[in-house]
């Protein structure tokens, strides 16, 4: 099917129709159409209307996909994960710094081989699609070939991806280290090759402050000045030992975030993963600089890093999306990730509603990535990325769904007992890029 094809989709639709500034505004921002029809053309959304009004669109040139009984939401946006860590998901027994040393660095070493990188990139992108994720902000490894492999595979799938090569010049094994000059040269070449090509964009990706010398951070600053529309993607205040280490390494700075701020790395299009152990001035700096956070609940629990404070995110008005953070995160599935976010909230007396969860995984994430004019909901003109959810994929779900009275009730149940069996189809740029039925028929 070419992207110029026009088609219509009938089903139950749920999205967040406009940006919000407080959690209290969310219920009014939810658009729920029990029987709706979505019109697509040329890979874009033309309109979403109740079936009564929209059925007039259906004609010989506009085939109808009848998906009644399914719940259709905007494509999930994963705001932080590592494609080279796909194969090391579920590594036993360590917290952040020893986990990096024992598992992560040896795994990332393999990406010096372009064929290996290409094979893992394929598996990784297929996992995203199989789990309903249509856009992502992704770490590569220090090897530029890792990013070439990922972008090539994403281009073939027409996915919207932001990615970058890791920049790192200290406190890691020699086999992964580079000089600031090499890092700058290779990063510049990758930006020139990939940034703004189709749906692909580049993120400057210093791994985190401990593996970055002042000289490397200075190079990142210079690259950002040279390419002001690229993204910045790094880790921030994930683990108490890490935070203490940053204080030792950068005693002249006010705290962890101030290291990045000093080198001009905060701002619009800067995304900081984790942000668990923040001081009040750091929250204010994130807000004042228009930076964004990626909340990574499964990873934060798996590595025992701590509980992210959703209340403070709203109180300080900091942009935020959700990240799976594979391979410290334990699933590619956004429904499961939102279910863990709910439990993180419960441990802090915070009630994460299904509508707030949907916001963080779609429009809120698009705002965090500064892509809200292109993706995140079913507004006319946006890119047609969406997920078709099967609300009843198991006998337990069939039973539980009998008690659901609205699309949001169903979504909450899917966050709690759902998984990749609930992803019936994933549409990217107006085309069905993954279908469980077709996959099962082919198997
Ligand atoms: N901090 C620095 N590198 C990493 C990484 O690969 N994963 C996580 N979770 N945190 C990090
Ligand atoms: Zn990470």
Tab-separated table of C-alpha atoms in Angstrom, residues 58-412:
chain	number	residue	atom	x	y	z
A	58	UNK	CA	-16.567	5.704	2.607
A	59	UNK	CA	-16.544	5.179	-1.169
A	60	UNK	CA	-14.738	3.130	-3.801
A	61	UNK	CA	-11.559	5.175	-3.330
A	62	UNK	CA	-11.746	4.998	0.462
A	63	UNK	CA	-11.843	1.439	1.757
A	64	UNK	CA	-13.054	0.880	5.299
A	65	UNK	CA	-11.157	-1.204	7.840
A	66	UNK	CA	-13.864	-2.288	10.243
A	67	UNK	CA	-12.175	-2.659	13.620
A	68	UNK	CA	-15.241	-2.444	15.833
A	69	UNK	CA	-14.536	-4.009	19.227
A	70	UNK	CA	-10.947	-2.738	19.155
A	71	UNK	CA	-9.614	0.248	21.065
A	72	UNK	CA	-7.494	2.563	18.919
A	73	UNK	CA	-5.018	4.979	20.531
A	74	UNK	CA	-2.161	7.116	19.155
A	75	UNK	CA	1.115	5.225	18.683
A	76	UNK	CA	3.083	4.896	21.895
A	77	UNK	CA	6.164	7.092	22.173
A	78	UNK	CA	9.065	5.597	24.117
A	79	UNK	CA	11.150	8.494	25.452
A	80	UNK	CA	14.207	6.518	26.525
A	81	UNK	CA	15.726	3.149	25.683
A	82	UNK	CA	18.939	1.486	24.506
A	83	UNK	CA	18.752	-0.705	21.412
A	84	UNK	CA	22.114	-2.427	22.023
A	85	UNK	CA	20.833	-3.654	25.384
A	86	UNK	CA	17.966	-5.666	23.861
A	87	UNK	CA	19.767	-8.954	24.420
A	88	UNK	CA	20.702	-8.259	28.066
A	89	UNK	CA	17.220	-7.478	29.388
A	90	UNK	CA	16.723	-9.063	32.823
A	91	UNK	CA	20.383	-9.183	33.964
A	92	UNK	CA	20.470	-10.445	37.556
A	93	UNK	CA	21.507	-8.922	40.801
A	94	UNK	CA	23.159	-5.508	40.335
A	95	UNK	CA	22.374	-1.833	40.770
A	96	UNK	CA	23.333	0.840	38.254
A	97	UNK	CA	27.125	1.189	38.443
A	98	UNK	CA	27.989	-2.499	38.809
A	99	UNK	CA	25.250	-3.396	36.292
A	100	UNK	CA	26.996	-1.138	33.754
A	101	UNK	CA	30.373	-2.710	34.475
A	102	UNK	CA	29.320	-6.369	34.564
A	103	UNK	CA	26.653	-6.521	31.894
A	104	UNK	CA	26.257	-3.369	29.835
A	105	UNK	CA	29.745	-2.491	28.698
A	106	UNK	CA	30.649	-6.042	27.578
A	107	UNK	CA	27.355	-6.253	25.657
A	108	UNK	CA	27.881	-2.904	23.936
A	109	UNK	CA	31.384	-3.938	22.844
A	110	UNK	CA	29.842	-6.223	20.206
A	111	UNK	CA	28.483	-3.244	18.233
A	112	UNK	CA	31.823	-2.600	16.686
A	113	UNK	CA	30.592	-5.147	14.107
A	114	UNK	CA	28.113	-3.540	11.639
A	115	UNK	CA	26.454	-6.872	10.781
A	116	UNK	CA	25.849	-7.567	14.445
A	117	UNK	CA	24.415	-4.076	14.906
A	118	UNK	CA	22.112	-4.568	11.906
A	119	UNK	CA	20.817	-7.883	13.237
A	120	UNK	CA	20.015	-6.429	16.673
A	121	UNK	CA	18.495	-3.272	15.137
A	122	UNK	CA	16.035	-5.471	13.240
A	123	UNK	CA	15.012	-7.384	16.350
A	124	UNK	CA	14.753	-4.137	18.325
A	125	UNK	CA	12.496	-2.313	15.860
A	126	UNK	CA	10.310	-5.380	15.451
A	127	UNK	CA	9.918	-5.448	19.238
A	128	UNK	CA	8.861	-1.799	19.242
A	129	UNK	CA	6.231	-2.385	16.566
A	130	UNK	CA	4.979	-5.587	18.140
A	131	UNK	CA	4.410	-3.590	21.322
A	132	UNK	CA	2.621	-0.650	19.720
A	133	UNK	CA	5.513	1.804	19.899
A	134	UNK	CA	5.794	3.925	16.782
A	135	UNK	CA	8.339	6.558	17.879
A	136	UNK	CA	11.308	6.423	20.206
A	137	UNK	CA	14.334	8.272	21.537
A	138	UNK	CA	17.130	5.720	21.459
A	139	UNK	CA	20.719	5.259	22.652
A	140	UNK	CA	23.183	3.508	20.329
A	141	UNK	CA	26.673	2.533	21.466
A	142	UNK	CA	29.868	4.534	21.143
A	143	UNK	CA	30.350	3.010	17.662
A	144	UNK	CA	28.970	5.171	14.813
A	145	UNK	CA	28.146	1.991	12.901
A	146	UNK	CA	25.595	1.149	15.624
A	147	UNK	CA	23.656	4.300	14.734
A	148	UNK	CA	23.976	3.749	10.979
A	149	UNK	CA	22.467	0.284	11.445
A	150	UNK	CA	19.574	1.558	13.560
A	151	UNK	CA	18.697	4.494	11.330
A	152	UNK	CA	18.856	2.350	8.176
A	153	UNK	CA	16.447	-0.174	9.684
A	154	UNK	CA	14.102	2.566	10.969
A	155	UNK	CA	14.100	4.283	7.573
A	156	UNK	CA	12.995	1.051	5.916
A	157	UNK	CA	10.053	0.883	8.368
A	158	UNK	CA	9.237	4.612	8.041
A	159	UNK	CA	9.381	4.965	11.815
A	160	UNK	CA	9.904	8.280	13.574
A	161	UNK	CA	13.109	7.825	15.535
A	162	UNK	CA	15.571	10.061	17.322
A	163	UNK	CA	18.886	8.395	18.115
A	164	UNK	CA	22.549	9.052	18.628
A	165	UNK	CA	25.912	7.488	19.224
A	166	UNK	CA	27.075	7.385	22.836
A	167	UNK	CA	29.783	9.919	23.645
A	168	UNK	CA	32.105	8.726	26.420
A	169	UNK	CA	35.748	9.336	27.194
A	170	UNK	CA	36.350	8.126	30.761
A	171	UNK	CA	35.338	5.675	33.514
A	172	UNK	CA	34.449	2.857	31.165
A	173	UNK	CA	36.579	0.013	29.725
A	174	UNK	CA	39.246	1.145	27.242
A	175	UNK	CA	37.542	-0.771	24.445
A	176	UNK	CA	34.573	1.660	24.622
A	177	UNK	CA	36.452	4.903	25.137
A	178	UNK	CA	37.131	7.582	22.554
A	179	UNK	CA	38.812	10.971	22.635
A	180	UNK	CA	36.670	14.118	22.713
A	181	UNK	CA	37.991	14.940	19.220
A	182	UNK	CA	37.005	11.542	17.775
A	183	UNK	CA	33.646	11.769	19.455
A	184	UNK	CA	33.003	15.192	17.966
A	185	UNK	CA	34.122	14.175	14.471
A	186	UNK	CA	32.046	11.000	14.388
A	187	UNK	CA	29.007	12.730	15.855
A	188	UNK	CA	29.179	15.550	13.317
A	189	UNK	CA	29.356	13.049	10.447
A	190	UNK	CA	26.314	11.185	11.796
A	191	UNK	CA	24.315	14.404	12.179
A	192	UNK	CA	25.136	15.350	8.600
A	193	UNK	CA	24.156	11.889	7.362
A	194	UNK	CA	20.929	11.340	9.308
A	195	UNK	CA	19.449	14.402	11.026
A	196	UNK	CA	16.201	15.434	9.327
A	197	UNK	CA	16.311	12.583	6.803
A	198	UNK	CA	12.669	11.449	6.440
A	199	UNK	CA	11.357	10.762	9.925
A	200	UNK	CA	14.805	10.429	11.508
A	201	UNK	CA	16.507	12.906	13.813
A	202	UNK	CA	19.736	13.034	15.739
A	203	UNK	CA	20.337	13.300	19.501
A	204	UNK	CA	23.688	14.257	20.997
A	205	UNK	CA	24.130	11.389	23.453
A	206	UNK	CA	26.748	11.864	26.190
A	207	UNK	CA	26.171	8.670	28.229
A	208	UNK	CA	26.070	10.450	31.617
A	209	UNK	CA	28.211	12.881	33.581
A	210	UNK	CA	30.540	10.239	35.118
A	211	UNK	CA	31.747	9.014	31.708
A	212	UNK	CA	32.149	12.546	30.339
A	213	UNK	CA	35.254	14.661	30.925
A	214	UNK	CA	34.896	18.442	30.930
A	215	UNK	CA	36.639	18.407	27.525
A	216	UNK	CA	34.017	16.027	26.106
A	217	UNK	CA	31.147	18.083	27.511
A	218	UNK	CA	32.712	21.148	25.907
A	219	UNK	CA	32.578	19.324	22.550
A	220	UNK	CA	28.920	18.501	23.114
A	221	UNK	CA	28.256	22.167	23.857
A	222	UNK	CA	29.989	23.179	20.618
A	223	UNK	CA	28.031	20.645	18.570
A	224	UNK	CA	24.776	21.897	20.027
A	225	UNK	CA	25.712	25.438	19.100
A	226	UNK	CA	26.614	24.306	15.578
A	227	UNK	CA	23.413	22.231	15.170
A	228	UNK	CA	20.830	24.000	17.371
A	229	UNK	CA	17.907	21.818	16.281
A	230	UNK	CA	19.391	18.456	17.291
A	231	UNK	CA	18.243	16.779	20.502
A	232	UNK	CA	20.275	16.087	23.675
A	233	UNK	CA	19.684	12.754	25.388
A	234	UNK	CA	21.399	11.588	28.571
A	235	UNK	CA	20.900	10.176	32.081
A	236	UNK	CA	20.343	12.222	35.240
A	237	UNK	CA	20.139	11.412	38.977
A	238	UNK	CA	19.193	7.767	38.633
A	239	UNK	CA	20.988	6.206	41.591
A	240	UNK	CA	22.258	7.652	44.915
A	241	UNK	CA	25.808	6.307	44.436
A	242	UNK	CA	25.899	7.811	40.959
A	243	UNK	CA	24.712	11.205	42.269
A	244	UNK	CA	27.436	11.193	44.972
A	245	UNK	CA	30.050	10.289	42.335
A	246	UNK	CA	29.036	13.213	40.130
A	247	UNK	CA	29.476	15.540	43.121
A	248	UNK	CA	33.026	14.210	43.591
A	249	UNK	CA	33.869	14.472	39.903
A	250	UNK	CA	32.439	17.991	39.462
A	251	UNK	CA	32.891	19.705	42.875
A	252	UNK	CA	32.707	23.123	41.257
A	253	UNK	CA	29.111	22.532	40.095
A	254	UNK	CA	25.963	23.003	42.218
A	255	UNK	CA	24.747	19.456	41.632
A	256	UNK	CA	24.202	16.808	38.963
A	257	UNK	CA	21.937	18.796	36.648
A	258	UNK	CA	24.202	21.826	36.937
A	259	UNK	CA	26.942	19.847	35.162
A	260	UNK	CA	24.758	19.609	32.063
A	261	UNK	CA	23.355	23.119	32.498
A	262	UNK	CA	26.851	24.596	32.695
A	263	UNK	CA	27.715	23.078	29.310
A	264	UNK	CA	24.542	24.408	27.691
A	265	UNK	CA	22.918	20.979	27.537
A	266	UNK	CA	19.594	21.818	29.184
A	267	UNK	CA	16.786	23.334	27.115
A	268	UNK	CA	14.058	22.527	24.619
A	269	UNK	CA	14.852	19.149	23.012
A	270	UNK	CA	16.964	18.054	26.005
A	271	UNK	CA	15.682	14.820	27.520
A	272	UNK	CA	16.994	13.519	30.837
A	273	UNK	CA	16.271	9.903	31.719
A	274	UNK	CA	15.295	8.969	35.297
A	275	UNK	CA	15.589	12.242	37.306
A	276	UNK	CA	14.698	10.415	40.513
A	277	UNK	CA	16.917	12.040	43.145
A	278	UNK	CA	16.480	15.713	42.280
A	279	UNK	CA	16.891	18.702	44.591
A	280	UNK	CA	14.325	21.519	44.407
A	281	UNK	CA	16.639	23.879	42.445
A	282	UNK	CA	17.092	21.106	39.875
A	283	UNK	CA	13.338	20.796	39.376
A	284	UNK	CA	13.207	24.568	38.904
A	285	UNK	CA	16.093	24.488	36.434
A	286	UNK	CA	14.374	21.739	34.400
A	287	UNK	CA	11.255	23.876	34.220
A	288	UNK	CA	12.975	27.201	33.562
A	289	UNK	CA	15.159	25.730	30.826
A	290	UNK	CA	12.176	23.930	29.170
A	291	UNK	CA	13.974	20.585	29.491
A	292	UNK	CA	12.169	17.246	29.622
A	293	UNK	CA	12.329	14.077	31.712
A	294	UNK	CA	11.871	10.430	30.750
A	295	UNK	CA	10.202	8.487	33.586
A	296	UNK	CA	11.364	4.852	33.383
A	297	UNK	CA	9.359	2.881	35.944
A	298	UNK	CA	10.352	-0.700	35.118
A	299	UNK	CA	14.031	0.191	35.011
A	300	UNK	CA	13.874	2.241	38.204
A	301	UNK	CA	12.317	-0.710	39.999
A	302	UNK	CA	14.495	-3.393	38.394
A	303	UNK	CA	17.794	-1.676	39.260
A	304	UNK	CA	16.410	-0.558	42.634
A	305	UNK	CA	17.127	3.049	41.651
A	306	UNK	CA	14.185	4.694	43.426
A	307	UNK	CA	10.682	6.103	42.991
A	308	UNK	CA	10.134	8.908	40.490
A	309	UNK	CA	7.891	11.653	41.896
A	310	UNK	CA	5.033	12.349	39.480
A	311	UNK	CA	3.532	14.956	41.816
A	312	UNK	CA	6.656	17.091	41.520
A	313	UNK	CA	6.606	16.797	37.747
A	314	UNK	CA	3.204	18.514	37.747
A	315	UNK	CA	4.018	20.926	40.594
A	316	UNK	CA	7.074	22.191	38.712
A	317	UNK	CA	5.511	21.991	35.247
A	318	UNK	CA	8.330	19.902	33.774
A	319	UNK	CA	7.668	18.174	30.456
A	320	UNK	CA	7.783	14.400	30.762
A	321	UNK	CA	7.338	11.226	28.753
A	322	UNK	CA	7.653	7.577	29.683
A	323	UNK	CA	10.617	5.389	28.735
A	324	UNK	CA	10.959	1.621	28.870
A	325	UNK	CA	14.745	1.970	29.265
A	326	UNK	CA	15.364	-1.494	27.859
A	327	UNK	CA	17.682	-3.269	28.855
A	328	UNK	CA	17.567	-2.003	32.486
A	329	UNK	CA	13.816	-1.805	31.862
A	330	UNK	CA	12.108	-5.170	31.768
A	331	UNK	CA	9.684	-4.816	28.865
A	332	UNK	CA	9.228	-3.063	25.515
A	333	UNK	CA	5.510	-2.956	26.218
A	334	UNK	CA	4.115	0.475	27.089
A	335	UNK	CA	0.931	-0.948	28.676
A	336	UNK	CA	3.035	-2.901	31.160
A	337	UNK	CA	5.326	0.078	31.672
A	338	UNK	CA	2.321	2.267	32.531
A	339	UNK	CA	1.100	-0.427	34.922
A	340	UNK	CA	4.436	-0.230	36.761
A	341	UNK	CA	4.186	3.579	36.749
A	342	UNK	CA	0.835	3.183	38.495
A	343	UNK	CA	2.491	1.043	41.211
A	344	UNK	CA	5.297	3.586	41.639
A	345	UNK	CA	2.530	6.132	42.226
A	346	UNK	CA	0.769	3.858	44.735
A	347	UNK	CA	3.939	3.630	46.823
A	348	UNK	CA	3.804	7.433	47.134
A	349	UNK	CA	0.048	7.965	47.532
A	350	UNK	CA	-0.188	9.182	43.916
A	351	UNK	CA	-3.113	7.900	41.802
A	352	UNK	CA	-2.072	7.563	38.174
A	353	UNK	CA	-5.324	7.444	36.204
A	354	UNK	CA	-5.617	5.764	32.820
A	355	UNK	CA	-6.142	9.158	31.181
A	356	UNK	CA	-2.971	10.562	32.754
A	357	UNK	CA	-1.071	7.430	31.749
A	358	UNK	CA	-2.327	7.768	28.159
A	359	UNK	CA	-1.185	11.394	28.137
A	360	UNK	CA	2.335	10.498	29.323
A	361	UNK	CA	2.672	7.776	26.675
A	362	UNK	CA	1.326	9.844	23.751
A	363	UNK	CA	0.745	13.615	23.600
A	364	UNK	CA	2.773	14.374	26.750
A	365	UNK	CA	5.676	12.363	25.365
A	366	UNK	CA	5.370	14.185	22.042
A	367	UNK	CA	5.601	17.502	23.916
A	368	UNK	CA	8.626	16.223	25.858
A	369	UNK	CA	10.305	15.392	22.525
A	370	UNK	CA	9.123	18.650	20.905
A	371	UNK	CA	7.294	16.602	18.267
A	372	UNK	CA	3.746	17.520	19.274
A	373	UNK	CA	3.088	19.266	15.979
A	374	UNK	CA	3.631	15.912	14.232
A	375	UNK	CA	2.611	13.052	16.520
A	376	UNK	CA	0.835	12.307	19.800
A	377	UNK	CA	-2.897	12.385	18.966
A	378	UNK	CA	-5.465	12.193	16.155
A	379	UNK	CA	-5.424	15.900	15.257
A	380	UNK	CA	-5.834	16.583	11.501
A	381	UNK	CA	-2.509	16.861	9.686
A	382	UNK	CA	-0.562	14.734	12.163
A	383	UNK	CA	1.335	11.681	11.034
A	384	UNK	CA	-0.890	8.613	11.084
A	385	UNK	CA	0.823	6.510	13.767
A	386	UNK	CA	-1.572	4.517	15.955
A	387	UNK	CA	-2.110	1.263	17.806
A	388	UNK	CA	-5.095	-1.040	17.541
A	389	UNK	CA	-5.607	-2.678	20.940
A	390	UNK	CA	-7.498	-5.925	21.390
A	391	UNK	CA	-9.059	-5.382	24.814
A	392	UNK	CA	-9.800	-9.070	25.438
A	393	UNK	CA	-6.858	-11.253	24.503
A	394	UNK	CA	-7.117	-13.791	27.314
A	395	UNK	CA	-9.913	-15.482	29.291
A	396	UNK	CA	-9.016	-13.396	32.351
A	397	UNK	CA	-9.294	-10.198	30.313
A	398	UNK	CA	-12.646	-11.307	28.847
A	399	UNK	CA	-13.949	-11.838	32.369
A	400	UNK	CA	-12.535	-8.588	33.744
A	401	UNK	CA	-13.766	-6.496	30.809
A	402	UNK	CA	-17.368	-7.345	31.608
A	403	UNK	CA	-17.016	-4.884	34.490
A	404	UNK	CA	-15.641	-2.054	32.330
A	405	UNK	CA	-18.021	0.745	31.458
A	406	UNK	CA	-15.838	3.002	29.322
A	407	UNK	CA	-12.827	2.971	27.005
A	408	UNK	CA	-10.729	4.462	29.830
A	409	UNK	CA	-11.790	1.664	32.193
A	410	UNK	CA	-10.628	-0.817	29.562
A	411	UNK	CA	-7.325	0.973	29.155
A	412	UNK	CA	-6.693	0.803	32.892
